[in-house]
Amino acid sequence: MMQVSTRNTLYAGGFAMLSALGNPSMAANGHYVPGVEGLKGSVVPPPGIYYRGYLVHYDIDALRDDQGTKLPDSNTGSVSALVNRFIWMTDKKILNADYGMEAIIPLQRTSLDFGIAGIDSTERGVGDVFVSPLVLGWHGQQWDAVAAAGIWLDTGEYSSTEPASIGKGFRTTMLTLGGTYYPDAAKSWSLSALSRYEIKSKQDETGITPGDSWLVEWGVGKQLDNGLELGVIGYNSWQLENSKGAPAGKAEKHALGIEGSYFWPSLMLGLNAAYLNEYEVHNGPSGDMFRLTLTKVF
């Protein structure tokens, strides 16, 4: 009887978690996916027009409860996305910082096989779009800094009965603050941190308002004489308050990984590759992320 009771409790917890998450994906409980920036993620480029394409694949190996315990049965899946980011840094100054704006349009495919809830589902389409009218970048002798604000719109398709929904079903205001420090005069070493604070709106279909969350992406990198940059990266994200209208429980994710990058000046083209493993997760899916980022300067 004890085994049956424990199993039923885990199943009930799994159903509640799926309902609260809406779309179990790479983010802790909001829109932004930690780990996509990595080394020097807080460095804003000089005036110009830029395109960044993020090819991301996330393998889900487990669904975990609020204690970080893996729930039983087949809890696997994957999320693949091509995230298109367009950045325009103007020649204008605000608070002595370079001023710019950006937009993000994600194309996503989500496939879930959660045996704990009898879910076997695949969805694909255009996800929630992000727009930011405010990107500020400061540049010092041995440092760079960024501050920004924008909103994730609820443009992606969402259904409370479809856990693999591409959209979240709510909007998120995202505030950004970060900095990079270069310990040596040649700037071959870099220490960077990029934080995002997310404030969510009510999910109209369910009446749930996800709790605010905060995350930090960080990186320690070394640029070699041949131009190749290698480093260690990671992220830490926390849901800071319980969601209103949903079962109590806060999502949390922590990951560690590696990254390599190279930039071709003659082509004005950069390429980054990274791998991250989530070593601790609470109230959500855990797994591994593989990322390839292409940057083109126009």
Short mmCIF file of C-alpha atoms in Angstrom, two decimals:
data_model
loop_
_atom_site.label_atom_id
_atom_site.label_comp_id
_atom_site.label_asym_id
_atom_site.label_seq_id
_atom_site.Cartn_x
_atom_site.Cartn_y
_atom_site.Cartn_z
CA MET A 1 0.00 0.00 0.00
CA MET A 2 2.86 2.40 0.75
CA GLN A 3 4.30 1.91 -2.76
CA VAL A 4 0.90 2.48 -4.40
CA SER A 5 0.28 5.60 -2.30
CA THR A 6 3.70 7.07 -3.13
CA ARG A 7 3.25 6.34 -6.82
CA ASN A 8 -0.19 7.99 -6.89
CA THR A 9 1.21 11.08 -5.15
CA LEU A 10 3.96 11.35 -7.78
CA TYR A 11 1.42 11.00 -10.59
CA ALA A 12 -0.77 13.71 -9.08
CA GLY A 13 2.26 15.95 -8.73
CA GLY A 14 3.21 15.31 -12.34
CA PHE A 15 -0.24 16.30 -13.60
CA ALA A 16 -0.21 19.46 -11.49
CA MET A 17 3.26 20.36 -12.73
CA LEU A 18 2.29 19.93 -16.37
CA SER A 19 -0.77 22.12 -15.88
CA ALA A 20 1.23 24.86 -14.22
CA LEU A 21 4.04 24.76 -16.80
CA GLY A 22 1.71 24.98 -19.78
CA ASN A 23 4.59 24.31 -22.17
CA PRO A 24 7.41 22.30 -20.53
CA SER A 25 10.48 23.59 -22.28
CA MET A 26 13.98 24.95 -21.82
CA ALA A 27 13.01 27.98 -19.72
CA ALA A 28 12.48 27.69 -15.96
CA ASN A 29 8.93 29.05 -15.88
CA GLY A 30 9.00 32.00 -18.27
CA HIS A 31 9.94 32.76 -21.87
CA TYR A 32 13.69 33.33 -21.92
CA VAL A 33 15.84 30.27 -22.49
CA PRO A 34 19.00 30.46 -20.35
CA GLY A 35 22.27 29.35 -21.89
CA VAL A 36 21.76 30.80 -25.37
CA GLU A 37 24.28 33.64 -24.96
CA GLY A 38 27.26 32.19 -23.07
CA LEU A 39 30.69 33.84 -23.36
CA LYS A 40 30.60 37.65 -23.40
CA GLY A 41 26.79 37.47 -23.47
CA SER A 42 26.56 40.94 -21.94
CA VAL A 43 28.63 42.70 -24.65
CA VAL A 44 26.57 45.00 -26.89
CA PRO A 45 28.04 45.47 -30.40
CA PRO A 46 28.91 48.90 -31.87
CA PRO A 47 26.44 50.79 -34.12
CA GLY A 48 25.24 48.65 -37.02
CA ILE A 49 22.70 46.03 -38.06
CA TYR A 50 23.15 42.44 -36.89
CA TYR A 51 21.49 39.07 -37.34
CA ARG A 52 21.94 36.21 -34.87
CA GLY A 53 20.53 32.78 -35.61
CA TYR A 54 20.40 30.35 -32.67
CA LEU A 55 19.98 26.69 -33.57
CA VAL A 56 19.10 25.02 -30.26
CA HIS A 57 18.29 21.41 -29.39
CA TYR A 58 17.21 20.41 -25.89
CA ASP A 59 16.93 16.72 -24.94
CA ILE A 60 14.60 16.09 -21.98
CA ASP A 61 15.74 13.11 -19.90
CA ALA A 62 13.41 13.45 -16.90
CA LEU A 63 10.57 15.33 -15.29
CA ARG A 64 11.45 16.40 -11.73
CA ASP A 65 9.38 17.40 -8.70
CA ASP A 66 9.92 20.26 -6.23
CA GLN A 67 12.65 18.26 -4.46
CA GLY A 68 14.52 17.64 -7.70
CA THR A 69 13.55 13.94 -7.68
CA LYS A 70 13.06 12.24 -11.02
CA LEU A 71 9.46 11.16 -11.55
CA PRO A 72 8.96 7.55 -12.69
CA ASP A 73 8.13 6.04 -16.09
CA SER A 74 9.05 7.45 -19.50
CA ASN A 75 9.51 11.19 -19.11
CA THR A 76 11.43 12.18 -22.21
CA GLY A 77 11.15 14.55 -25.12
CA SER A 78 12.94 17.23 -27.08
CA VAL A 79 12.67 20.85 -28.11
CA SER A 80 14.35 22.08 -31.30
CA ALA A 81 14.32 25.73 -32.30
CA LEU A 82 15.72 28.18 -34.81
CA VAL A 83 15.61 31.54 -33.07
CA ASN A 84 16.00 34.55 -35.35
CA ARG A 85 17.26 37.70 -33.62
CA PHE A 86 17.52 41.07 -35.36
CA ILE A 87 19.51 43.87 -33.69
CA TRP A 88 19.84 47.51 -34.72
CA MET A 89 22.36 49.57 -32.77
CA THR A 90 22.01 53.23 -33.73
CA ASP A 91 24.56 56.04 -33.50
CA LYS A 92 22.41 57.71 -30.82
CA LYS A 93 23.45 57.99 -27.16
CA ILE A 94 21.29 57.64 -24.03
CA LEU A 95 22.95 58.04 -20.61
CA ASN A 96 26.29 57.93 -22.46
CA ALA A 97 25.42 54.46 -23.79
CA ASP A 98 24.97 53.24 -27.35
CA TYR A 99 21.22 52.98 -28.02
CA GLY A 100 19.55 50.21 -30.01
CA MET A 101 16.52 47.94 -30.38
CA GLU A 102 15.88 44.31 -31.23
CA ALA A 103 13.30 41.68 -32.16
CA ILE A 104 13.31 37.88 -31.76
CA ILE A 105 11.22 35.44 -33.83
CA PRO A 106 11.51 31.76 -32.77
CA LEU A 107 10.58 28.75 -34.91
CA GLN A 108 10.08 25.73 -32.66
CA ARG A 109 9.28 22.03 -32.61
CA THR A 110 8.35 20.36 -29.30
CA SER A 111 7.96 16.60 -28.86
CA LEU A 112 6.94 15.12 -25.49
CA ASP A 113 6.64 11.55 -24.23
CA PHE A 114 5.63 11.85 -20.58
CA GLY A 115 4.51 8.41 -19.49
CA ILE A 116 3.60 9.74 -16.05
CA ALA A 117 0.70 11.65 -17.61
CA GLY A 118 0.05 9.53 -20.69
CA ILE A 119 1.30 12.30 -22.97
CA ASP A 120 2.72 11.62 -26.42
CA SER A 121 2.52 14.82 -28.41
CA THR A 122 4.39 16.86 -31.03
CA GLU A 123 3.74 20.47 -32.05
CA ARG A 124 5.61 22.89 -34.33
CA GLY A 125 5.25 26.50 -35.41
CA VAL A 126 6.20 30.12 -34.77
CA GLY A 127 6.60 30.80 -31.07
CA ASP A 128 6.06 33.89 -28.95
CA VAL A 129 7.78 36.95 -30.45
CA PHE A 130 10.01 39.30 -28.42
CA VAL A 131 10.34 43.04 -29.09
CA SER A 132 12.62 45.46 -27.26
CA PRO A 133 12.65 49.22 -27.94
CA LEU A 134 15.45 49.76 -25.44
CA VAL A 135 18.95 48.27 -25.58
CA LEU A 136 21.78 50.24 -23.95
CA GLY A 137 25.46 49.33 -24.21
CA TRP A 138 28.37 50.89 -22.34
CA HIS A 139 32.04 50.30 -23.16
CA GLY A 140 35.03 50.99 -20.91
CA GLN A 141 38.75 50.31 -21.11
CA GLN A 142 38.49 46.90 -19.40
CA TRP A 143 34.72 46.34 -19.26
CA ASP A 144 31.40 46.33 -21.10
CA ALA A 145 27.88 46.60 -19.69
CA VAL A 146 24.29 46.28 -20.91
CA ALA A 147 20.79 47.25 -19.77
CA ALA A 148 17.63 46.50 -21.74
CA ALA A 149 13.86 46.11 -21.49
CA GLY A 150 11.33 44.37 -23.72
CA ILE A 151 8.26 42.17 -23.87
CA TRP A 152 7.51 38.62 -25.00
CA LEU A 153 4.14 38.67 -26.80
CA ASP A 154 1.67 35.78 -26.67
CA THR A 155 1.75 35.28 -30.45
CA GLY A 156 2.45 31.53 -30.45
CA GLU A 157 -0.36 28.99 -30.51
CA TYR A 158 -1.32 27.80 -27.01
CA SER A 159 -3.86 25.34 -25.59
CA SER A 160 -4.17 24.28 -21.96
CA THR A 161 -4.93 20.73 -23.17
CA GLU A 162 -1.78 20.56 -25.31
CA PRO A 163 1.41 20.40 -23.17
CA ALA A 164 3.57 20.64 -26.31
CA SER A 165 2.05 24.00 -27.27
CA ILE A 166 4.54 26.29 -28.99
CA GLY A 167 3.26 29.44 -27.26
CA LYS A 168 3.08 30.13 -23.52
CA GLY A 169 -0.38 31.72 -23.46
CA PHE A 170 0.83 34.76 -21.50
CA ARG A 171 3.04 37.82 -21.97
CA THR A 172 6.32 38.48 -20.18
CA THR A 173 8.10 41.75 -19.48
CA MET A 174 11.85 41.09 -19.43
CA LEU A 175 14.45 43.37 -17.84
CA THR A 176 18.14 42.82 -18.60
CA LEU A 177 21.32 43.86 -16.80
CA GLY A 178 24.83 42.49 -17.28
CA GLY A 179 28.53 43.14 -17.54
CA THR A 180 31.84 41.75 -18.81
CA TYR A 181 35.26 42.34 -17.24
CA TYR A 182 38.61 41.77 -18.95
CA PRO A 183 41.37 41.04 -16.38
CA ASP A 184 44.27 41.55 -18.81
CA ALA A 185 45.14 44.54 -20.99
CA ALA A 186 44.92 42.46 -24.18
CA LYS A 187 41.35 41.41 -23.27
CA SER A 188 42.18 37.80 -24.01
CA TRP A 189 40.45 36.74 -20.77
CA SER A 190 36.80 37.58 -20.08
CA LEU A 191 34.49 37.19 -17.08
CA SER A 192 30.85 37.84 -17.92
CA ALA A 193 27.40 37.69 -16.31
CA LEU A 194 24.03 38.44 -17.90
CA SER A 195 20.86 38.59 -15.78
CA ARG A 196 17.21 38.57 -16.85
CA TYR A 197 14.21 39.39 -14.64
CA GLU A 198 10.84 38.19 -15.99
CA ILE A 199 7.43 39.54 -14.94
CA LYS A 200 4.52 37.50 -16.31
CA SER A 201 0.92 38.39 -17.13
CA LYS A 202 -2.11 36.19 -16.45
CA GLN A 203 -2.60 33.20 -18.72
CA ASP A 204 -6.08 33.96 -20.07
CA GLU A 205 -7.13 30.37 -20.78
CA THR A 206 -6.26 29.01 -17.32
CA GLY A 207 -6.33 32.10 -15.10
CA ILE A 208 -2.82 31.24 -13.85
CA THR A 209 -0.26 34.02 -13.34
CA PRO A 210 3.24 32.48 -13.32
CA GLY A 211 5.53 33.80 -10.58
CA ASP A 212 8.32 36.24 -11.36
CA SER A 213 11.69 34.66 -12.16
CA TRP A 214 15.34 35.68 -12.26
CA LEU A 215 18.25 34.04 -14.05
CA VAL A 216 21.95 34.59 -14.57
CA GLU A 217 24.02 33.31 -17.48
CA TRP A 218 27.77 33.45 -16.95
CA GLY A 219 30.99 32.62 -18.75
CA VAL A 220 34.76 32.53 -18.28
CA GLY A 221 36.58 32.65 -21.60
CA LYS A 222 40.07 32.75 -23.10
CA GLN A 223 40.81 33.94 -26.63
CA LEU A 224 43.80 32.17 -28.18
CA ASP A 225 46.35 33.76 -30.48
CA ASN A 226 44.68 32.17 -33.52
CA GLY A 227 41.37 33.90 -32.71
CA LEU A 228 39.59 30.85 -31.32
CA GLU A 229 37.84 31.53 -28.01
CA LEU A 230 37.17 28.72 -25.54
CA GLY A 231 35.53 28.79 -22.16
CA VAL A 232 33.30 27.45 -19.42
CA ILE A 233 29.68 28.63 -19.28
CA GLY A 234 26.64 28.04 -17.10
CA TYR A 235 23.32 29.37 -15.91
CA ASN A 236 21.28 29.54 -12.73
CA SER A 237 17.57 30.38 -12.76
CA TRP A 238 14.98 30.69 -10.01
CA GLN A 239 11.23 31.22 -9.86
CA LEU A 240 11.02 33.76 -7.05
CA GLU A 241 7.35 33.38 -6.08
CA ASN A 242 4.59 30.79 -6.38
CA SER A 243 2.32 31.08 -9.38
CA LYS A 244 -1.12 32.50 -8.63
CA GLY A 245 -3.94 30.03 -9.34
CA ALA A 246 -1.62 27.02 -9.62
CA PRO A 247 -0.33 24.38 -7.16
CA ALA A 248 2.47 25.66 -4.92
CA GLY A 249 6.00 24.94 -6.10
CA LYS A 250 8.78 27.01 -7.63
CA ALA A 251 10.78 26.05 -10.72
CA GLU A 252 14.57 26.13 -10.60
CA LYS A 253 17.35 25.19 -13.04
CA HIS A 254 21.16 25.05 -12.84
CA ALA A 255 23.52 24.05 -15.66
CA LEU A 256 27.19 23.88 -16.56
CA GLY A 257 28.84 23.57 -19.97
CA ILE A 258 31.52 24.55 -22.48
CA GLU A 259 31.64 26.87 -25.48
CA GLY A 260 33.90 27.62 -28.43
CA SER A 261 33.64 30.53 -30.87
CA TYR A 262 35.41 32.05 -33.84
CA PHE A 263 34.93 35.25 -35.85
CA TRP A 264 35.99 35.80 -39.48
CA PRO A 265 36.62 39.58 -39.95
CA SER A 266 36.79 39.33 -43.73
CA LEU A 267 33.30 37.82 -43.82
CA MET A 268 31.95 39.76 -40.82
CA LEU A 269 30.68 36.39 -39.64
CA GLY A 270 30.90 34.62 -36.29
CA LEU A 271 30.11 31.08 -35.16
CA ASN A 272 29.58 29.76 -31.61
CA ALA A 273 29.03 26.17 -30.47
CA ALA A 274 28.07 25.15 -26.93
CA TYR A 275 26.91 22.23 -24.80
CA LEU A 276 25.25 22.50 -21.38
CA ASN A 277 24.08 19.89 -18.89
CA GLU A 278 21.41 20.68 -16.29
CA TYR A 279 22.78 19.20 -13.09
CA GLU A 280 19.95 20.37 -10.81
CA VAL A 281 16.28 21.02 -11.66
CA HIS A 282 13.18 21.50 -9.53
CA ASN A 283 9.57 21.44 -10.78
CA GLY A 284 10.18 20.87 -14.45
CA PRO A 285 12.00 18.94 -17.16
CA SER A 286 15.76 18.42 -16.99
CA GLY A 287 18.14 17.62 -19.83
CA ASP A 288 21.00 18.67 -22.09
CA MET A 289 21.25 21.64 -24.44
CA PHE A 290 23.20 21.80 -27.69
CA ARG A 291 23.54 25.23 -29.30
CA LEU A 292 25.00 26.61 -32.55
CA THR A 293 24.92 30.38 -33.06
CA LEU A 294 25.59 32.25 -36.29
CA THR A 295 26.25 36.02 -36.17
CA LYS A 296 26.27 38.18 -39.29
CA VAL A 297 27.24 41.86 -39.34
CA PHE A 298 25.70 43.96 -42.12
#
